[in-house]
Short mmCIF file of C-alpha atoms in Angstrom, two decimals:
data_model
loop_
_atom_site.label_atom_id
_atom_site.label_comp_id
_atom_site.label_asym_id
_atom_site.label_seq_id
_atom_site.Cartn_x
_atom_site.Cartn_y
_atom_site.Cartn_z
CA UNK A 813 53.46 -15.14 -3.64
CA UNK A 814 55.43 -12.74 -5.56
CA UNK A 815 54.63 -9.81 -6.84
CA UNK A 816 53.77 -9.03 -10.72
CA UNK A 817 55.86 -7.16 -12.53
CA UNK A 818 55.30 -3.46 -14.17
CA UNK A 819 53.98 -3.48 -17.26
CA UNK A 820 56.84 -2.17 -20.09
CA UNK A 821 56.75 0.87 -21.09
CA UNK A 822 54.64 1.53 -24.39
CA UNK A 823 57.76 2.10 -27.16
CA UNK A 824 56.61 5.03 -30.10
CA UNK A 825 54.45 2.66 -31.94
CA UNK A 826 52.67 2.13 -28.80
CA UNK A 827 52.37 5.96 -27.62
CA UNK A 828 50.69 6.77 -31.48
CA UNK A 829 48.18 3.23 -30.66
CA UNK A 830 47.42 5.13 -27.56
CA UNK A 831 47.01 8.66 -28.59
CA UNK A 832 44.68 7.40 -31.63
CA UNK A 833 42.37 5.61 -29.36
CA UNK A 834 42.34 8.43 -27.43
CA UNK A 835 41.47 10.96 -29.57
CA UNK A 836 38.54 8.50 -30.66
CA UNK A 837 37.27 8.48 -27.28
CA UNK A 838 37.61 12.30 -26.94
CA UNK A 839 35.42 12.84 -30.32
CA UNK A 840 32.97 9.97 -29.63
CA UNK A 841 32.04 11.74 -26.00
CA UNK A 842 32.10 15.10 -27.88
CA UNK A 843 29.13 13.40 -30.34
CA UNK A 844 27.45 12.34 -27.52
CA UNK A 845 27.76 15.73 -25.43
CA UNK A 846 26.55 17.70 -28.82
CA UNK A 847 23.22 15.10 -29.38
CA UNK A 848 20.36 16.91 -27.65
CA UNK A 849 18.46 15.75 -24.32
CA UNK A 850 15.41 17.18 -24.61
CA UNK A 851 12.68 18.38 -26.46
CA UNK A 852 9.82 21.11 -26.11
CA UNK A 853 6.78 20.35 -28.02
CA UNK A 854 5.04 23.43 -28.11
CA UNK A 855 2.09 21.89 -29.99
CA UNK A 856 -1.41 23.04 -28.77
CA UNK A 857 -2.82 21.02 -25.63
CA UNK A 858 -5.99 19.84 -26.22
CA UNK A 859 -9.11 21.56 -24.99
CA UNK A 860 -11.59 20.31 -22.26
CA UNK A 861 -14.56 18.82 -23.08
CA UNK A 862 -17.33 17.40 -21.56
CA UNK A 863 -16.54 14.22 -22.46
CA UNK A 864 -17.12 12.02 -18.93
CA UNK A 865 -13.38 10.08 -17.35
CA UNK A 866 -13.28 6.54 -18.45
CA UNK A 867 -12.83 3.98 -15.97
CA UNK A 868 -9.38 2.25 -16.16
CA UNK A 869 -8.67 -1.43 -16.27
CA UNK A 870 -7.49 -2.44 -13.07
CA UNK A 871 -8.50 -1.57 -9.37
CA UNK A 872 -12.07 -0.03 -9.07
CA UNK A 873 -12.60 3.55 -8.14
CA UNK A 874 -13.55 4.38 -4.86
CA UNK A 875 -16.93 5.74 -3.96
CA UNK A 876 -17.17 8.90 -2.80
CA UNK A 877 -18.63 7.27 0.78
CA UNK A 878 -15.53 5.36 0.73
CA UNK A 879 -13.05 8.49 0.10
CA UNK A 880 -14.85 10.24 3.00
CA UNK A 881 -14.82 7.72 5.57
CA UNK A 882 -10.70 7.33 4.16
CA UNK A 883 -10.64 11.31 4.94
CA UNK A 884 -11.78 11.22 8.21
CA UNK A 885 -9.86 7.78 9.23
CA UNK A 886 -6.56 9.71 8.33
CA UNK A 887 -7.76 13.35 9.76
CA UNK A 888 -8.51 11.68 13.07
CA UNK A 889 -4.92 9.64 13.16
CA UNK A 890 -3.47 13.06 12.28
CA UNK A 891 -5.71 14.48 15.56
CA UNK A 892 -4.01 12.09 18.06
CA UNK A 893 -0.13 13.58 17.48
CA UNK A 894 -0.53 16.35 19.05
CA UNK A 895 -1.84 15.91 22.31
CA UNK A 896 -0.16 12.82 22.65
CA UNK A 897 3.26 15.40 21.72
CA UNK A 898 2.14 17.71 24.35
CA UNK A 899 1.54 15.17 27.11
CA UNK A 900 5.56 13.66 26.33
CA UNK A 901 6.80 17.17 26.32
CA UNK A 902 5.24 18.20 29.61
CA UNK A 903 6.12 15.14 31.36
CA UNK A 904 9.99 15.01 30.14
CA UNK A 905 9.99 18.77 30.86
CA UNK A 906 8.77 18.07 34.84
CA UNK A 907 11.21 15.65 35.15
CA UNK A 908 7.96 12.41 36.02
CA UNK A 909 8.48 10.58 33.14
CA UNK A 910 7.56 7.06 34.69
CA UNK A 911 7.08 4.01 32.41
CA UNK A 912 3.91 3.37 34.29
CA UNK A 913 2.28 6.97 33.88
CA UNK A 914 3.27 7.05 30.19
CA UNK A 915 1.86 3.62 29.84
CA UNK A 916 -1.77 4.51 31.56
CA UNK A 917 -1.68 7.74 29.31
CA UNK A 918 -1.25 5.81 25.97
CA UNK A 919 -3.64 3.16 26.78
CA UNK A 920 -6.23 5.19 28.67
CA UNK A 921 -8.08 6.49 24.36
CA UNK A 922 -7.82 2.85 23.75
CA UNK A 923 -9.75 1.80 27.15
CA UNK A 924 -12.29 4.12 26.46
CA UNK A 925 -12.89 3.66 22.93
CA UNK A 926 -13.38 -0.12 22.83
CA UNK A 927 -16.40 -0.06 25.17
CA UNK A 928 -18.41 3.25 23.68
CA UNK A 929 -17.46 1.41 19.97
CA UNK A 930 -19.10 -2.16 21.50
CA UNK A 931 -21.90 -0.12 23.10
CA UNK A 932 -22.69 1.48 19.66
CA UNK A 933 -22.15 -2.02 18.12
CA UNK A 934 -24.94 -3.60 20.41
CA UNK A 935 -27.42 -0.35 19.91
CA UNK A 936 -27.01 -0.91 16.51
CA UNK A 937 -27.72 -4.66 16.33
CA UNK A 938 -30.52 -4.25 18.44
CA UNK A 939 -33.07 -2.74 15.96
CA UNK A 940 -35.79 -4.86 14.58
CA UNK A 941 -35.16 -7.21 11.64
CA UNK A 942 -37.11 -5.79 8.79
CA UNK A 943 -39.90 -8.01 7.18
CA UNK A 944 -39.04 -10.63 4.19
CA UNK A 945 -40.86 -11.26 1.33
CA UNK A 946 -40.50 -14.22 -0.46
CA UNK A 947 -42.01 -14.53 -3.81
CA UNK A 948 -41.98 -17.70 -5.55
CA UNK A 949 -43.27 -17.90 -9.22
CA UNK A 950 -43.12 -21.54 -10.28
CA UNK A 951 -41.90 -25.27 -9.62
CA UNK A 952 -40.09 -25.51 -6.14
CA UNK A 953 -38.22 -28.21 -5.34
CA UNK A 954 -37.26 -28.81 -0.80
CA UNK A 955 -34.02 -31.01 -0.39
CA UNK A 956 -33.55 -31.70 3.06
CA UNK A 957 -30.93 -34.59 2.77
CA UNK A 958 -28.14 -34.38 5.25
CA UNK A 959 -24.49 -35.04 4.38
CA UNK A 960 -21.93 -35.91 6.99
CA UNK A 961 -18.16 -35.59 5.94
CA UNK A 962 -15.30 -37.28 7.04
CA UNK A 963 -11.91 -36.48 6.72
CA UNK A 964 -9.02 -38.18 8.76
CA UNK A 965 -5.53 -39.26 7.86
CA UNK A 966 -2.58 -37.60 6.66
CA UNK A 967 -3.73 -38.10 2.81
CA UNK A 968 -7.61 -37.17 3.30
CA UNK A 969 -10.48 -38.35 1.18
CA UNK A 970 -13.20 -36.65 1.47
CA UNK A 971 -16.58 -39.19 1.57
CA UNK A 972 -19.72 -37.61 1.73
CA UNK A 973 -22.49 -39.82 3.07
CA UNK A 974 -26.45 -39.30 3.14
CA UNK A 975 -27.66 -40.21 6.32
#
């Protein structure tokens, strides 16, 4: 493959083509350098009423249960770093940094937490169901049919079927 070759050299015609187009360039960046970029509006803000926030369209706000129980899920992941710091420093520093240790350390919160959280689960369950009321007022109508379903093959169909 050979190489191409150098362009000529621009004769005096050329040079003037050249130093017109750049002077253009130079002027049009000078216009756009002298446009401002900003602008202060130094108009009055408006003043606070009590006018209540309206909702926006979109996602629901959150309660203020559900901001709390948000608060503490973050404050008590932000509780575990340090000790959890502390107990890698101490055992790099003493030199009995086994895989096995650090292992039992990191899962021992976990192994305690799962059965006091299942323990709280089944204390909680365990209270009695509270009495229902059912109040009718008019016309009821009991449908005890059965259906059964079937649905086999690759292309299924369902057919429902009253026993």
């Amino acid at each position: 493959m050979r190489p191409l070759p150098d362009p000529p050299p621009p004769g005096p015609d050329g040079q003037r083509a050249l130093d017109e187009n750049a002077r253009r360039l130079l002027a049009a960046v000078e216009d756009a350098l002298a446009a401002p970029t900003s602008h202060r509006d130094d108009s009055p803000l408006p003043t606070v009423g009590p006018t209540p926030p309206v909702t926006q369209p979109g996602h629901p706000p959150m309660t203020q249960q559900q901001t709390d129980i948000g608060r503490t899920a973050l404050y008590c992941g932000v509780a575990t770093v340090p000790p959890g710091l502390v107990a890698a420093l101490l055992m790099l520093a003493s030199g009995h940094a086994n895989p096995a240790v650090i292992g039992i350390v990191c899962a021992a919160p976990a192994a305690l937490a799962v059965p006091i959280i299942a323990l709280a689960k089944l204390l909680k369950g365990s209270q009695p169901a509270p009495d229902v009321q059912v109040r009718i007022h008019g016309d009821v109508r009991v449908d005890q049919r059965t259906v059964r379903t079937s649905n086999r093959g690759v292309w299924a169909k369902t057919n429902n079927k009253e026993n």
